[in-house]
Amino acid sequence: MTDKRQRWDIFCRIVDNYGDIGVCWRLARQLAHEYSLDVRLWVDTLPVAQRLLPALDTQLSEQVLDGVTIAHWSPEFQFDRIADVVIEAFACELPEPYINAMVAHAPVWINLEYLSAEAWVEEFHLQPSPHPRLALKKTFFFPGFTENTGGLLRERRLMEDRDTAPALSTAAFSMAVTPANALRVSLFAYPQASLAALFTAMANGDRPVACLIPESSLLAPVSQFFGTEKLLPGDHYSQGTLSIHILPFLSQAQYDQLLWSCDLNFVRGEDSWIRAIWAGRPFIWQPYIQSEDTHLVKLEAFLQRYLPPLQTEAADVWRSFHRQWAQLQLAAESWPQLVHALPAIQQHAKQQSQALAAQDDLAAKLVIFVRNFQ
Ligand code: TRH
């Protein structure tokens, strides 16, 4: 029997870090699971993808994982067919032979862009771009926070899963026992972050802090702070009221669980940021550092959209902490102020997760767009 499912090819070039593959894998899986689509994800750097997908065999040119075909986008790129829908993630530039072959098949060609809360996104979302040479058109698809954008990535059952998830056991992450009233904080940030200032403030606070740190490039400055050579999953250190616990790099599902069970999450980039929003818990987002401080513009746009209607004092504290963290400079008093504001922030984060989840998600909007495409 031939497979009649609509075929989607997603092309992902891993520029840096985990965000590109994190977003593409999440989207690919959701399209396959929730819409029964035949999804093939082309990835150029399999060893990086393997961090998120430990079951991935980096030696194979093609394999099926969790209902998605993962194909190696190698320099000797070869393909057997053109899909019905082609997603070029983050302007990664499709291989020339594939583009040429698209002319005869006329697939829906979508350029999936990075997420931003900036106002211009609404205007550029769904703008067509004709190919300069060939009879092809691609459409720019911008994720975003409003109805007039491509929406945010969110699995259909995510909020139910979050609300019915069992509490995360300390054993699950082989954590040392921490005081019962410790503030649970997860930490994922760029290595340039103002870690020493944060840890010093946490170590000198009124309330104990258990800081959970999944393995990443952040471990280098963390080990520097604690004067150790190399930190490994399972290691833990204490200083004053702060204890840190190094976790392995988690699966995306486990990472969600971690976010759901912390009192405060430090996140970065694109995908962990959105997961922190869906967690409905207080978070501090560090945007991906860009030249000319573009990331600070993105931060302001987000804060402007996300903070209202939080009461002024807590909003000021949260905004100011975000700005300092993104500017890689943290004042000592910012930490106790943030801890004090957490109850109000918590309530707001919960409300915002509900409000944003009432909008259509990115995969749903993509599917609707393709259905109506002409
Ligand atoms: O890794 P990032 O910094 O990725 C960045 C951003 O996407 C940025 O926009 C992009 O321009 C740049 O890459 C090239 O942060 P991000 O987006 O949060 O991606 C991390 C992914 O890793 C996300 O899918 C969550 C996942 N993750 C785990 O699965 N387990 C873990 O333990 C951790 C810490 C993260």
PDB file of C-alpha atoms and ligand atoms in Angstrom, residues 15-20 22-23 26 52 114 188 190 214 248-252 255 268-273 288, ligand 1:
ATOM      1  CA  VAL A  15      24.386  27.459  13.130  1.00  0.00           C
ATOM      2  CA  ASP A  16      25.262  27.474  16.776  1.00  0.00           C
ATOM      3  CA  ASN A  17      23.937  26.034  20.021  1.00  0.00           C
ATOM      4  CA  TYR A  18      20.772  23.928  20.200  1.00  0.00           C
ATOM      5  CA  GLY A  19      17.966  26.287  19.238  1.00  0.00           C
ATOM      6  CA  ASP A  20      17.848  25.522  15.514  1.00  0.00           C
ATOM      7  CA  GLY A  22      15.487  22.232  19.138  1.00  0.00           C
ATOM      8  CA  VAL A  23      12.784  24.145  17.266  1.00  0.00           C
ATOM      9  CA  ARG A  26       9.868  19.892  18.118  1.00  0.00           C
ATOM     10  CA  LEU A  52      18.769  16.398  21.986  1.00  0.00           C
ATOM     11  CA  TYR A 114      13.249  33.260  14.195  1.00  0.00           C
ATOM     12  CA  PHE A 188      20.453  27.753  31.301  1.00  0.00           C
ATOM     13  CA  TYR A 190      25.088  31.891  27.711  1.00  0.00           C
ATOM     14  CA  PRO A 214      21.989  21.090  32.969  1.00  0.00           C
ATOM     15  CA  PRO A 248      23.084  15.868  32.529  1.00  0.00           C
ATOM     16  CA  PHE A 249      21.828  17.545  29.353  1.00  0.00           C
ATOM     17  CA  LEU A 250      18.167  16.509  29.559  1.00  0.00           C
ATOM     18  CA  SER A 251      15.774  15.281  26.906  1.00  0.00           C
ATOM     19  CA  GLN A 252      13.324  17.997  25.785  1.00  0.00           C
ATOM     20  CA  TYR A 255      13.715  19.693  30.445  1.00  0.00           C
ATOM     21  CA  ARG A 268      17.918  31.630  26.726  1.00  0.00           C
ATOM     22  CA  GLY A 269      17.679  31.750  22.946  1.00  0.00           C
ATOM     23  CA  GLU A 270      14.331  30.776  21.499  1.00  0.00           C
ATOM     24  CA  ASP A 271      13.016  27.365  22.396  1.00  0.00           C
ATOM     25  CA  SER A 272      13.803  27.222  26.131  1.00  0.00           C
ATOM     26  CA  TRP A 273      12.344  30.740  26.385  1.00  0.00           C
ATOM     27  CA  TYR A 288      20.819  35.219  21.964  1.00  0.00           C
TER      28      TYR A 288
HETATM   29  O1  TRH B   1      20.814  26.725  22.472  1.00  0.00           O
HETATM   30  P1  TRH B   1      20.202  28.062  22.299  1.00  0.00           P
HETATM   31  O2  TRH B   1      21.014  29.181  22.759  1.00  0.00           O
HETATM   32  O3  TRH B   1      19.818  28.274  20.783  1.00  0.00           O
HETATM   33  C1  TRH B   1      19.999  29.489  20.112  1.00  0.00           C
HETATM   34  C2  TRH B   1      18.692  30.191  19.885  1.00  0.00           C
HETATM   35  O4  TRH B   1      17.716  29.384  19.323  1.00  0.00           O
HETATM   36  C3  TRH B   1      18.909  31.372  18.985  1.00  0.00           C
HETATM   37  O5  TRH B   1      17.695  31.996  18.699  1.00  0.00           O
HETATM   38  C4  TRH B   1      19.581  30.930  17.720  1.00  0.00           C
HETATM   39  O6  TRH B   1      19.806  32.011  16.910  1.00  0.00           O
HETATM   40  C5  TRH B   1      20.873  30.262  18.069  1.00  0.00           C
HETATM   41  O7  TRH B   1      20.626  29.151  18.901  1.00  0.00           O
HETATM   42  C6  TRH B   1      21.607  29.796  16.828  1.00  0.00           C
HETATM   43  O8  TRH B   1      18.805  28.123  23.117  1.00  0.00           O
HETATM   44  P2  TRH B   1      17.378  27.503  22.853  1.00  0.00           P
HETATM   45  O9  TRH B   1      16.741  28.116  21.674  1.00  0.00           O
HETATM   46  O10 TRH B   1      16.671  27.575  24.107  1.00  0.00           O
HETATM   47  O11 TRH B   1      17.642  25.978  22.497  1.00  0.00           O
HETATM   48  C7  TRH B   1      17.996  25.040  23.474  1.00  0.00           C
HETATM   49  C8  TRH B   1      17.304  23.725  23.184  1.00  0.00           C
HETATM   50  O12 TRH B   1      17.856  22.704  24.000  1.00  0.00           O
HETATM   51  C9  TRH B   1      15.826  23.756  23.496  1.00  0.00           C
HETATM   52  O13 TRH B   1      15.120  22.957  22.550  1.00  0.00           O
HETATM   53  C10 TRH B   1      15.719  23.099  24.864  1.00  0.00           C
HETATM   54  C11 TRH B   1      16.815  22.077  24.746  1.00  0.00           C
HETATM   55  N1  TRH B   1      17.395  21.601  26.001  1.00  0.00           N
HETATM   56  C12 TRH B   1      17.237  20.270  26.310  1.00  0.00           C
HETATM   57  O14 TRH B   1      16.586  19.509  25.567  1.00  0.00           O
HETATM   58  N2  TRH B   1      17.823  19.787  27.452  1.00  0.00           N
HETATM   59  C13 TRH B   1      18.522  20.582  28.300  1.00  0.00           C
HETATM   60  O15 TRH B   1      19.012  20.099  29.326  1.00  0.00           O
HETATM   61  C14 TRH B   1      18.643  21.969  27.962  1.00  0.00           C
HETATM   62  C15 TRH B   1      19.395  22.877  28.886  1.00  0.00           C
HETATM   63  C16 TRH B   1      18.078  22.440  26.806  1.00  0.00           C
END
